[in-house]
Coordinates of C-alpha atoms and ligand atoms in Angstrom, one line a residue:
X376 CA -24.3 29.8 11.7
X377 CA -22.1 26.6 13.3
X378 CA -22.2 22.9 14.0
X379 CA -20.1 21.1 16.5
X380 CA -18.4 17.8 16.0
X381 CA -16.0 15.7 18.3
X382 CA -13.7 15.1 16.0
X383 CA -12.6 17.3 12.9
X384 CA -10.2 16.8 9.9
X385 CA -9.1 19.8 8.4
X386 CA -8.3 18.5 4.7
X387 CA -9.3 16.2 2.3
X388 CA -6.4 14.6 0.8
X389 CA -4.8 11.3 1.4
X390 CA -4.2 11.6 5.0
X391 CA -7.9 12.4 5.6
X392 CA -8.9 9.5 3.8
X393 CA -6.6 7.1 5.9
X394 CA -7.7 8.6 9.3
X395 CA -11.4 8.5 8.6
X396 CA -11.0 5.0 7.8
X397 CA -9.1 4.1 11.3
X398 CA -11.8 6.4 12.9
X399 CA -14.1 3.5 11.8
X400 CA -12.3 0.6 12.4
X401 CA -11.7 2.2 15.8
X402 CA -15.2 2.6 16.7
X403 CA -16.5 6.1 16.3
X404 CA -20.5 7.3 16.4
X405 CA -22.5 8.2 13.5
X406 CA -22.2 12.7 13.7
X407 CA -18.8 12.6 15.7
X408 CA -16.5 13.1 12.5
X409 CA -16.4 16.0 9.9
X410 CA -14.0 16.3 7.0
X411 CA -13.6 19.9 5.6
X412 CA -11.9 20.2 2.2
X413 CA -11.7 22.9 -0.3
X414 CA -10.9 20.4 -3.5
X415 CA -12.9 20.4 -6.5
X416 CA -13.3 18.1 -9.5
X417 CA -12.7 20.4 -12.4
X418 CA -13.6 18.1 -14.9
X419 CA -17.2 18.2 -13.7
X420 CA -17.1 22.1 -13.2
X421 CA -16.4 22.5 -17.0
X422 CA -20.2 21.4 -17.5
X423 CA -21.9 24.3 -18.0
X424 CA -25.4 24.6 -17.9
X425 CA -27.4 27.5 -19.7
X426 CA -30.2 28.3 -17.3
X427 CA -33.7 29.8 -17.6
X428 CA -32.2 33.6 -17.5
X429 CA -29.5 32.6 -20.1
X430 CA -26.6 32.7 -17.8
X431 CA -24.2 30.0 -17.4
X432 CA -23.9 28.3 -14.4
X433 CA -20.6 26.3 -13.4
X434 CA -21.9 22.9 -11.4
X435 CA -18.6 22.4 -9.1
X436 CA -18.3 19.1 -8.0
X437 CA -16.8 18.3 -4.7
X438 CA -14.4 15.6 -4.3
X439 CA -14.0 13.0 -1.4
X440 CA -10.5 12.1 -0.3
X441 CA -8.4 10.4 -3.0
X442 CA -5.1 8.8 -3.8
X443 CA -3.1 11.7 -5.0
X444 CA -0.1 9.9 -6.5
X445 CA -2.7 8.6 -9.3
X446 CA -2.9 11.9 -10.6
X447 CA 1.1 11.9 -12.2
X448 CA 0.3 8.1 -13.0
X449 CA -2.8 6.3 -14.2
X450 CA -4.9 9.7 -14.5
X451 CA -2.2 10.4 -17.3
X452 CA -2.2 7.4 -19.5
X453 CA -3.0 7.9 -23.2
X454 CA -5.3 5.1 -23.1
X455 CA -7.7 4.0 -20.4
X456 CA -6.7 6.4 -17.9
X457 CA -7.7 6.3 -14.1
X458 CA -10.8 8.3 -13.1
X459 CA -12.4 8.6 -9.9
X460 CA -14.4 7.2 -8.4
X461 CA -11.6 4.5 -9.0
X462 CA -9.0 5.9 -7.0
X463 CA -10.6 7.4 -3.9
X464 CA -8.7 6.4 -0.7
X465 CA -7.8 3.9 0.6
X466 CA -6.9 1.8 -2.3
X467 CA -3.4 2.7 -2.7
X468 CA -2.7 0.9 0.4
X469 CA -5.4 -2.2 -0.9
X470 CA -7.6 -1.2 1.5
X471 CA -11.5 -0.1 1.5
X472 CA -12.5 2.2 -1.2
X473 CA -14.0 5.1 0.4
X474 CA -16.5 6.6 -2.0
X475 CA -19.1 9.4 -0.7
X476 CA -21.8 6.6 -0.2
X477 CA -19.2 5.1 2.6
X478 CA -18.8 8.3 4.2
X479 CA -22.7 8.8 4.3
X480 CA -23.2 5.1 5.7
X481 CA -20.6 5.5 8.3
X482 CA -22.4 8.8 9.6
X483 CA -19.2 10.9 8.5
X484 CA -20.1 14.6 7.4
X485 CA -18.0 15.7 4.6
X486 CA -17.7 19.5 4.1
X487 CA -16.4 19.7 0.8
X488 CA -15.5 22.6 -1.5
X489 CA -15.0 24.4 1.4
X490 CA -12.1 26.5 2.6
X491 CA -11.2 27.1 6.2
X492 CA -10.2 30.8 6.2
X493 CA -9.1 31.0 9.8
X494 CA -8.8 28.9 12.9
X495 CA -8.6 29.5 16.5
X496 CA -7.1 26.4 18.5
X497 CA -7.8 28.3 21.7
X498 CA -11.5 28.5 21.0
X499 CA -11.4 25.2 19.1
X500 CA -13.2 26.5 16.3
X501 CA -12.9 26.9 12.5
X502 CA -14.3 29.4 10.0
X503 CA -15.1 28.5 6.8
X504 CA -15.2 30.9 3.5
X505 CA -18.9 30.2 3.6
X506 CA -19.1 31.8 6.9
X507 CA -19.7 28.8 8.7
X508 CA -18.1 28.3 12.4
X509 CA -17.2 24.7 13.1
X510 CA -15.9 23.7 16.3
X511 CA -14.3 20.7 17.6
X512 CA -12.9 18.8 20.5
X513 CA -10.1 17.5 18.8
X514 CA -8.8 18.6 15.3
X515 CA -6.6 16.8 12.8
X516 CA -4.6 19.2 10.6
X517 CA -4.4 17.5 7.3
X518 CA -4.1 20.4 5.0
X519 CA -1.3 18.9 2.9
X520 CA 0.8 21.4 0.8
X521 CA 0.6 23.7 -2.3
X522 CA 2.8 23.6 -5.3
X523 CA 5.5 26.8 -5.4
X524 CA 4.7 29.3 -8.0
X525 CA 7.3 30.6 -10.5
X526 CA 6.3 34.0 -9.3
X527 CA 7.8 33.2 -6.2
X528 CA 11.0 33.1 -7.6
X529 CA 10.5 36.5 -9.3
X530 CA 9.4 35.2 -12.7
X531 CA 5.8 35.9 -14.2
X532 CA 3.2 34.3 -16.6
X533 CA 2.0 31.0 -14.4
X534 CA -1.8 32.2 -15.3
X535 CA -1.3 31.3 -19.0
X536 CA -3.6 28.9 -20.5
X537 CA -0.5 26.4 -21.5
X538 CA 1.6 26.8 -18.3
X539 CA 0.5 23.9 -16.1
X540 CA 1.2 22.8 -12.4
X541 CA 0.2 19.4 -10.6
X542 CA -1.6 19.3 -7.2
X543 CA -4.7 18.3 -7.4
X544 CA -7.4 16.9 -9.8
X545 CA -8.1 20.3 -11.3
X546 CA -4.8 20.8 -12.2
X547 CA -4.6 17.0 -13.5
X548 CA -7.7 17.5 -15.6
X549 CA -6.2 20.7 -17.2
X550 CA -2.9 19.2 -18.0
X551 CA -4.5 16.3 -19.9
X552 CA -6.5 18.7 -21.7
X553 CA -3.3 20.9 -22.5
X554 CA -1.4 17.8 -23.5
X555 CA -4.3 16.4 -25.6
X556 CA -4.2 19.8 -27.6
X557 CA -0.2 19.5 -28.0
X558 CA 0.4 15.8 -29.6
X559 CA 3.3 16.3 -31.8
X560 CA 4.4 19.4 -30.3
X561 CA 7.2 20.7 -28.0
X562 CA 7.1 20.9 -24.0
X563 CA 9.4 22.6 -21.6
X564 CA 9.3 20.7 -18.2
X565 CA 10.8 23.3 -15.4
X566 CA 12.1 21.5 -12.2
X567 CA 14.1 18.4 -11.8
X568 CA 12.3 16.4 -9.0
X569 CA 9.2 14.1 -8.8
X570 CA 6.7 16.1 -10.8
X571 CA 9.4 16.9 -13.5
X572 CA 10.4 13.1 -13.6
X573 CA 6.7 11.7 -13.6
X574 CA 5.5 14.4 -16.0
X575 CA 8.1 14.3 -18.5
X576 CA 7.3 10.6 -18.8
X577 CA 3.5 11.2 -19.1
X578 CA 4.1 14.3 -21.9
X579 CA 6.5 11.3 -23.8
X580 CA 3.8 8.8 -23.8
X581 CA 1.7 11.5 -25.4
X582 CA 3.9 12.0 -28.2
X583 CA 5.2 15.1 -27.3
X584 CA 8.8 16.4 -27.3
X585 CA 10.2 17.4 -24.0
X586 CA 13.1 19.6 -22.9
X587 CA 13.7 19.0 -19.2
X588 CA 15.3 22.1 -17.5
X589 CA 16.5 22.1 -14.0
X590 CA 19.5 23.8 -11.8
X591 CA 21.2 20.8 -10.4
X592 CA 23.9 18.7 -12.0
X593 CA 21.2 16.0 -12.4
X594 CA 17.6 15.2 -12.0
X595 CA 16.1 13.9 -8.1
X596 CA 19.2 15.8 -7.0
X597 CA 18.0 15.5 -3.5
X598 CA 17.8 11.9 -3.4
X599 CA 19.7 9.9 -6.6
X600 CA 23.6 9.7 -6.6
X601 CA 25.1 11.1 -9.8
X602 CA 25.3 7.4 -10.9
X603 CA 21.7 6.4 -10.5
X604 CA 20.7 9.8 -11.8
X605 CA 22.6 9.0 -15.0
X606 CA 20.7 5.8 -15.5
X607 CA 17.1 7.4 -15.7
X608 CA 18.7 10.2 -17.7
X609 CA 20.2 7.9 -20.4
X610 CA 16.9 6.0 -20.3
X611 CA 14.8 9.4 -20.7
X612 CA 17.3 10.2 -23.4
X613 CA 16.7 6.9 -25.4
X614 CA 13.1 8.1 -25.1
X615 CA 13.6 11.5 -26.9
X616 CA 14.1 13.8 -23.9
X617 CA 16.4 16.5 -24.2
X618 CA 18.2 17.8 -20.9
X619 CA 19.1 21.5 -19.9
X620 CA 21.0 21.4 -16.8
X621 CA 22.3 23.8 -14.0
X622 CA 20.0 26.9 -15.3
X623 CA 16.3 28.3 -14.3
X624 CA 13.9 29.9 -16.5
X625 CA 13.9 33.8 -16.2
X626 CA 10.8 34.5 -18.4
X627 CA 8.4 33.4 -21.0
X628 CA 7.5 34.8 -24.6
X629 CA 3.8 35.0 -25.2
X630 CA 1.7 35.3 -28.5
X631 CA -1.3 38.0 -28.6
X632 CA -3.7 35.7 -26.8
X633 CA -1.1 35.1 -23.8
X634 CA -0.2 31.8 -24.7
X635 CA 3.2 30.7 -24.3
X636 CA 5.2 30.2 -27.4
X637 CA 8.6 30.1 -25.8
X638 CA 10.7 29.9 -22.6
X639 CA 13.7 32.0 -22.1
X640 CA 16.3 30.6 -19.4
X641 CA 19.2 32.5 -17.2
X642 CA 21.7 31.1 -19.9
X643 CA 20.1 33.0 -22.6
X644 CA 18.6 30.0 -24.5
X645 CA 15.2 30.4 -25.9
X646 CA 13.3 27.0 -26.3
X647 CA 10.1 27.1 -28.3
X648 CA 7.2 25.8 -26.3
X649 CA 3.7 24.6 -27.0
X650 CA 3.0 23.5 -23.4
X651 CA 5.0 24.2 -19.9
X652 CA 5.1 21.9 -16.9
X653 CA 6.2 23.5 -13.7
X654 CA 7.3 21.5 -10.8
X655 CA 9.5 23.3 -8.4
X656 CA 8.9 22.3 -5.0
X657 CA 6.0 22.7 -2.4
X658 CA 5.1 24.5 0.7
X659 CA 3.2 23.3 3.5
X660 CA -0.1 24.7 4.3
X661 CA 0.6 26.0 7.7
X662 CA -0.7 29.7 7.3
X663 CA -3.9 29.1 9.5
X664 CA -1.9 27.8 12.4
X665 CA 1.2 29.9 12.4
X666 CA 1.5 32.2 15.6
X667 CA -0.7 29.5 17.4
X668 CA 1.3 26.0 17.1
X669 CA 4.7 25.3 17.0
X670 CA 6.3 25.3 13.5
X671 CA 9.7 23.4 12.7
X672 CA 11.1 22.6 9.1
X673 CA 8.7 24.3 7.4
X674 CA 5.7 22.1 8.9
X675 CA 3.5 21.8 12.0
X676 CA 5.7 20.3 14.7
X677 CA 4.1 17.4 16.3
X678 CA 5.4 14.7 19.0
X679 CA 5.5 10.8 18.3
X680 CA 2.0 10.6 18.5
X681 CA 1.3 13.5 16.1
X682 CA 0.1 15.6 18.8
X683 CA 1.3 19.6 18.2
X684 CA 2.2 21.9 20.8
X685 CA -1.7 22.2 21.6
X686 CA -3.1 18.7 23.4
X687 CA -6.3 18.9 21.2
X688 CA -4.8 19.6 17.9
X689 CA -2.8 16.7 16.0
X690 CA -1.0 17.3 12.4
X691 CA -0.5 14.6 9.8
X692 CA 0.9 13.9 6.4
X693 CA 3.0 16.6 4.3
X694 CA 2.3 19.2 6.9
X695 CA 3.6 17.6 9.9
X696 CA 7.1 17.6 10.9
X697 CA 7.5 14.6 13.3
X698 CA 10.5 12.9 15.2
X699 CA 11.8 10.0 12.9
X700 CA 12.9 7.5 15.8
X701 CA 15.1 5.8 13.3
X702 CA 17.3 9.0 12.7
X703 CA 17.7 9.7 16.5
X704 CA 14.2 11.6 16.7
X705 CA 15.4 14.0 14.0
X706 CA 12.1 16.0 13.2
X707 CA 11.3 15.2 9.5
X708 CA 8.6 16.6 7.0
X709 CA 7.9 13.9 4.5
X710 CA 6.4 14.7 1.3
X711 CA 5.2 11.3 0.6
X712 CA 2.0 8.9 0.3
X713 CA 3.0 6.5 2.9
X714 CA 4.3 9.1 5.7
X715 CA 0.7 10.9 5.1
X716 CA -1.2 7.2 5.5
X717 CA 0.6 6.1 8.4
X718 CA 1.0 9.5 10.4
X719 CA -2.8 9.7 9.9
X720 CA -3.4 6.2 11.4
X721 CA -1.1 6.6 14.0
X722 CA -2.9 10.0 15.1
X723 CA -6.4 8.4 15.2
X724 CA -5.1 5.5 17.2
X725 CA -3.4 7.9 19.8
X726 CA -6.6 9.8 19.7
X727 CA -8.9 6.7 20.3
X728 CA -6.8 4.2 22.2
X729 CA -4.0 6.3 23.8
X730 CA -3.0 3.7 26.3
X731 CA -2.2 1.4 23.6
X732 CA -0.3 4.0 21.4
X733 CA 3.5 4.8 21.7
X734 CA 5.6 7.0 19.6
X735 CA 5.4 6.2 15.9
X736 CA 8.2 4.3 14.7
X737 CA 8.1 5.1 10.8
X738 CA 10.7 3.7 8.3
X739 CA 11.0 6.8 5.7
X740 CA 9.5 5.4 2.3
X741 CA 9.5 6.7 -1.1
X742 CA 9.0 5.5 -4.7
X743 CA 8.3 6.4 -8.2
X744 CA 7.0 4.4 -11.3
X745 CA 8.2 6.1 -15.0
X746 CA 7.4 4.4 -18.2
X747 CA 8.3 0.6 -17.5
X748 CA 11.0 1.8 -14.7
X749 CA 9.7 1.4 -10.8
X750 CA 12.2 2.0 -8.0
X751 CA 11.7 2.2 -3.8
X752 CA 13.7 4.0 -1.4
X753 CA 13.9 3.5 2.4
X754 CA 15.5 5.7 5.0
X755 CA 17.7 8.0 4.7
X756 CA 20.1 9.1 1.9
X757 CA 23.0 10.1 4.0
X758 CA 26.8 8.9 4.3
X759 CA 28.8 6.7 1.9
X760 CA 27.2 4.8 -0.6
X761 CA 27.7 1.6 -2.6
X762 CA 26.3 1.1 -5.6
X763 CA 25.5 -2.3 -6.7
X764 CA 24.2 -4.6 -9.8
X765 CA 24.1 -3.8 -13.4
X766 CA 23.3 -0.6 -14.3
X767 CA 23.4 -1.1 -18.2
X768 CA 20.5 -4.0 -17.6
X769 CA 18.4 -1.7 -14.9
X770 CA 19.1 -4.3 -12.3
X771 CA 20.9 -2.2 -9.6
X772 CA 20.4 -0.7 -6.4
X773 CA 22.4 1.4 -3.8
X774 CA 23.1 1.3 0.1
X775 CA 23.7 4.2 2.3
X776 CA 26.2 3.5 5.0
X777 CA 26.6 5.9 7.8
X778 CA 29.0 5.5 10.7
X779 CA 29.0 1.5 10.0
X780 CA 25.3 1.2 9.8
X781 CA 22.9 1.1 7.2
X782 CA 20.7 3.6 7.0
X783 CA 19.2 3.9 3.4
X784 CA 18.4 1.4 0.5
X785 CA 17.3 1.9 -3.3
X786 CA 16.3 -0.5 -5.6
X787 CA 15.4 -0.2 -9.1
X788 CA 13.2 -3.1 -10.6
X789 CA 12.9 -5.0 -7.6
X790 CA 10.4 -7.8 -6.8
X791 CA 8.3 -7.5 -3.9
X792 CA 10.7 -10.0 -1.8
X793 CA 13.7 -8.0 -2.5
X794 CA 11.9 -4.6 -1.4
X795 CA 11.0 -6.2 2.0
X796 CA 14.4 -7.3 2.7
X797 CA 16.1 -4.0 1.8
X798 CA 13.7 -2.2 3.9
X799 CA 14.2 -4.4 6.9
X800 CA 18.0 -4.0 6.6
X801 CA 17.4 -0.5 6.7
X802 CA 14.9 -0.9 10.0
X803 CA 17.7 -2.9 11.7
X804 CA 20.3 -0.8 10.4
X805 CA 22.7 -3.5 10.0
X806 CA 26.2 -3.1 10.5
X807 CA 28.6 -2.8 7.3
X808 CA 32.3 -3.4 8.0
X809 CA 33.5 -3.5 4.7
X810 CA 31.8 -1.2 2.0
X811 CA 33.5 -2.5 -0.7
X812 CA 32.4 -5.9 0.4
X813 CA 29.1 -4.6 0.2
X814 CA 29.1 -3.2 -3.2
X815 CA 30.2 -6.9 -4.3
X816 CA 27.5 -8.6 -2.6
X817 CA 24.9 -6.0 -3.4
X818 CA 21.3 -7.5 -2.8
X819 CA 22.6 -10.6 -1.5
X820 CA 23.8 -8.7 1.4
X821 CA 20.1 -7.7 2.5
X822 CA 19.0 -11.3 1.5
X823 CA 21.1 -12.6 4.2
X824 CA 19.6 -10.1 7.1
Ligands
FAD947 P1 -2.9 16.2 0.8 O1 -3.1 15.2 0.1 O2 -2.2 17.2 -0.2 O3 -4.2 16.8 0.9 C1 -4.2 18.0 1.4 C2 -5.9 18.3 1.5 O4 -6.2 19.6 2.3 C3 -6.4 19.0 0.3 O5 -7.4 18.4 -0.1 C4 -6.4 20.5 0.0 O6 -7.5 21.1 -0.8 C5 -6.8 20.5 1.5 N1 -6.8 21.9 2.2 C6 -5.4 22.7 2.3 N2 -5.8 23.9 3.1 C7 -7.1 23.8 3.2 C8 -7.9 24.7 3.9 N3 -7.3 25.9 4.5 N4 -9.2 24.5 3.9 C9 -9.9 23.4 3.4 N5 -9.3 22.4 2.9 C10 -7.6 22.3 2.7 N6 4.0 10.3 -2.9 C11 4.5 9.2 -2.9 O7 5.0 8.6 -1.9 N7 4.5 8.4 -3.9 C12 4.0 9.0 -5.5 O8 4.1 8.5 -6.4 C13 3.4 10.5 -5.1 N8 2.6 10.7 -6.4 C14 2.6 12.2 -6.2 C15 2.2 12.7 -7.6 C16 1.3 13.7 -7.6 C17 1.0 14.7 -8.7 C18 1.5 14.7 -6.3 C19 1.0 16.3 -6.4 C20 2.0 14.5 -5.1 C21 2.3 13.0 -4.8 N9 3.1 12.2 -3.9 C22 3.7 10.8 -3.9 C23 2.9 12.9 -2.5 C24 1.7 12.6 -2.0 O9 0.5 12.6 -2.8 C25 1.5 13.3 -0.6 O10 2.5 13.0 -0.1 C26 0.2 13.5 0.0 O11 -0.8 13.7 -0.6 C27 0.0 13.8 1.1 O12 -1.0 13.8 1.7 P2 -2.0 14.9 2.8 O13 -3.3 14.3 3.1 O14 -0.9 15.5 4.0 O15 -2.0 16.1 1.9
NDP948 P1 10.6 18.4 -5.5 O1 11.0 19.0 -4.4 O2 10.8 17.0 -5.8 O3 11.4 19.0 -6.7 C1 11.7 20.4 -7.3 C2 12.6 20.4 -8.3 O4 12.5 21.8 -8.9 C3 14.0 20.8 -7.8 O5 14.8 19.9 -8.9 C4 14.6 21.8 -7.3 O6 16.0 22.3 -7.3 C5 13.7 22.4 -8.7 N1 13.4 24.1 -8.5 C6 13.5 24.8 -7.3 N2 13.2 25.9 -7.4 C7 13.5 26.0 -9.0 C8 13.4 27.1 -9.6 N3 13.1 28.5 -9.2 N4 13.3 27.0 -11.1 C9 13.6 25.6 -11.0 N5 14.0 24.8 -10.7 C10 13.5 24.9 -9.5 O7 9.3 19.2 -6.1 P2 8.2 18.6 -7.0 O8 7.6 19.8 -7.7 O9 8.8 17.8 -8.1 O10 7.3 17.7 -6.6 C11 6.1 18.3 -5.5 C12 5.7 17.3 -4.4 O11 5.0 16.2 -5.1 C13 6.9 16.8 -3.5 O12 6.4 16.7 -2.3 C14 7.1 15.3 -4.1 O13 7.3 14.5 -3.0 C15 5.5 14.9 -4.5 N6 5.5 14.1 -5.5 C16 6.0 12.9 -5.0 C17 6.0 11.8 -6.1 C18 6.6 10.5 -5.7 O14 6.9 10.5 -4.5 N7 6.7 9.6 -6.8 C19 5.6 12.1 -7.6 C20 5.0 13.4 -7.9 C21 4.9 14.4 -6.8 P3 16.4 22.1 -6.2 O15 16.3 21.2 -5.5 O16 17.8 22.4 -6.4 O17 16.0 23.2 -5.3

């Protein structure tokens, strides 16, 4: 059994949606493009029907590409939460919302709820778990990443019904169910990164008392300076969050039904828990291509046109390790949505209009929104840091300066115009002569650029 397409996108997440829109804009014909994705929508799969024989049948609903960031934000709102189809790609970039109908109307084949088990880049084929061989002329790998499990750090217990991860819609639906059953109770959040930060805020909003545990000295250790982290930690404390830093989880205590009742930490502390959320990082889904394509920094290595070591294969989004011009073509694997959107569009342009498409010139951009707070960061967080503004009122920011040039900029609660100017200052790598003066000038410095 087999089908053939000109273009195949493997993976149906953020990058796949943006790539599909770009293919349509650049003029593909009906039947040329296929997207294969294993994602399903758990909410619907809980709808069990009794068939004539008295068996339960699970209706697994397949899901077209959506804006993954919505899962830890709008999806978790206690009131009027966001649900599909409202956050299908590409609404996150204020572009068209691509519903399953849109793909049908544009003659794009969606092979959903289907895992690709193996890939052969020499033969240009993919083998699905349903036994179908799908062949392509050009492949875009957009397989994203998977959440790391505690078992990978020698701790058991991920399968307990009140231990939650968050990567996809199935996880998010489950987390909502568990949260709703724990109102007034205790949660332990493991991991001090993005998932920890955004899920802690969601749990608090659901009136759950949170203890946030992570190994570093402060939250968001990979990006925040101690001073920036202190602002957010103080805010979280004011919302009742308890912090335990510098230690990790070693085991769970469970009741007779297998539910976790307490979390035991390496420093010996025991925390009673009605639920646990784990966010301890991700691994890019490269395994299908290991030994076939070049791998670097945990991702599939591509050039500035998102082309892998095989000319017919491109990689985009979380799975791609690409040269960032702004950082002297240093190879980076960025785990953020803006990068997924832009690398996807760039790959499609490189495929469809190669003569007009040069190397991607990407400015790394990260952001988050928690409670009433909202920050953006552009560039790289290396070199000396100049903090500015008023940390007590929440109107503050920071610049990173390396070898006399601005390489990174962070701003909390900025306006659109302010975010644009700090981004531009980093893009231009403006010269900084005096870091003390930069600190004093603060936002004005970027405004003058
Ligand atoms: P993904 O969106 O992960 O899509 C990968 C797809 O490939 C999935 O559909 C997967 O099922 C499929 N797939 C993988 N392997 C196979 C296979 N073998 N066969 C078939 N299908 C396969 N970034 C930000 O910048 N800002 C945010 O606020 C933000 N919030 C986030 C919130 C959450 C909860 C999460 C999990 C991530 C968030 N991110 C955020 C990160 C952002 O969502 C990712 O960077 C982005 O989704 C990457 O897009 P992608 O298409 O590369 O991968
Ligand atoms: P992060 O990499 O952001 O953070 C992981 C955290 O877990 C770090 O504090 C890390 O510490 C810690 N950690 C690592 N190993 C252990 C361990 N064994 N026990 C306890 N803690 C550990 O990953 P997340 O899981 O938070 O996020 C997953 C993905 O989702 C990322 O790609 C992220 O970009 C994305 N995301 C992005 C959002 C955004 O951009 N706003 C929002 C939500 C998710 P250490 O650094 O010391 O290893």
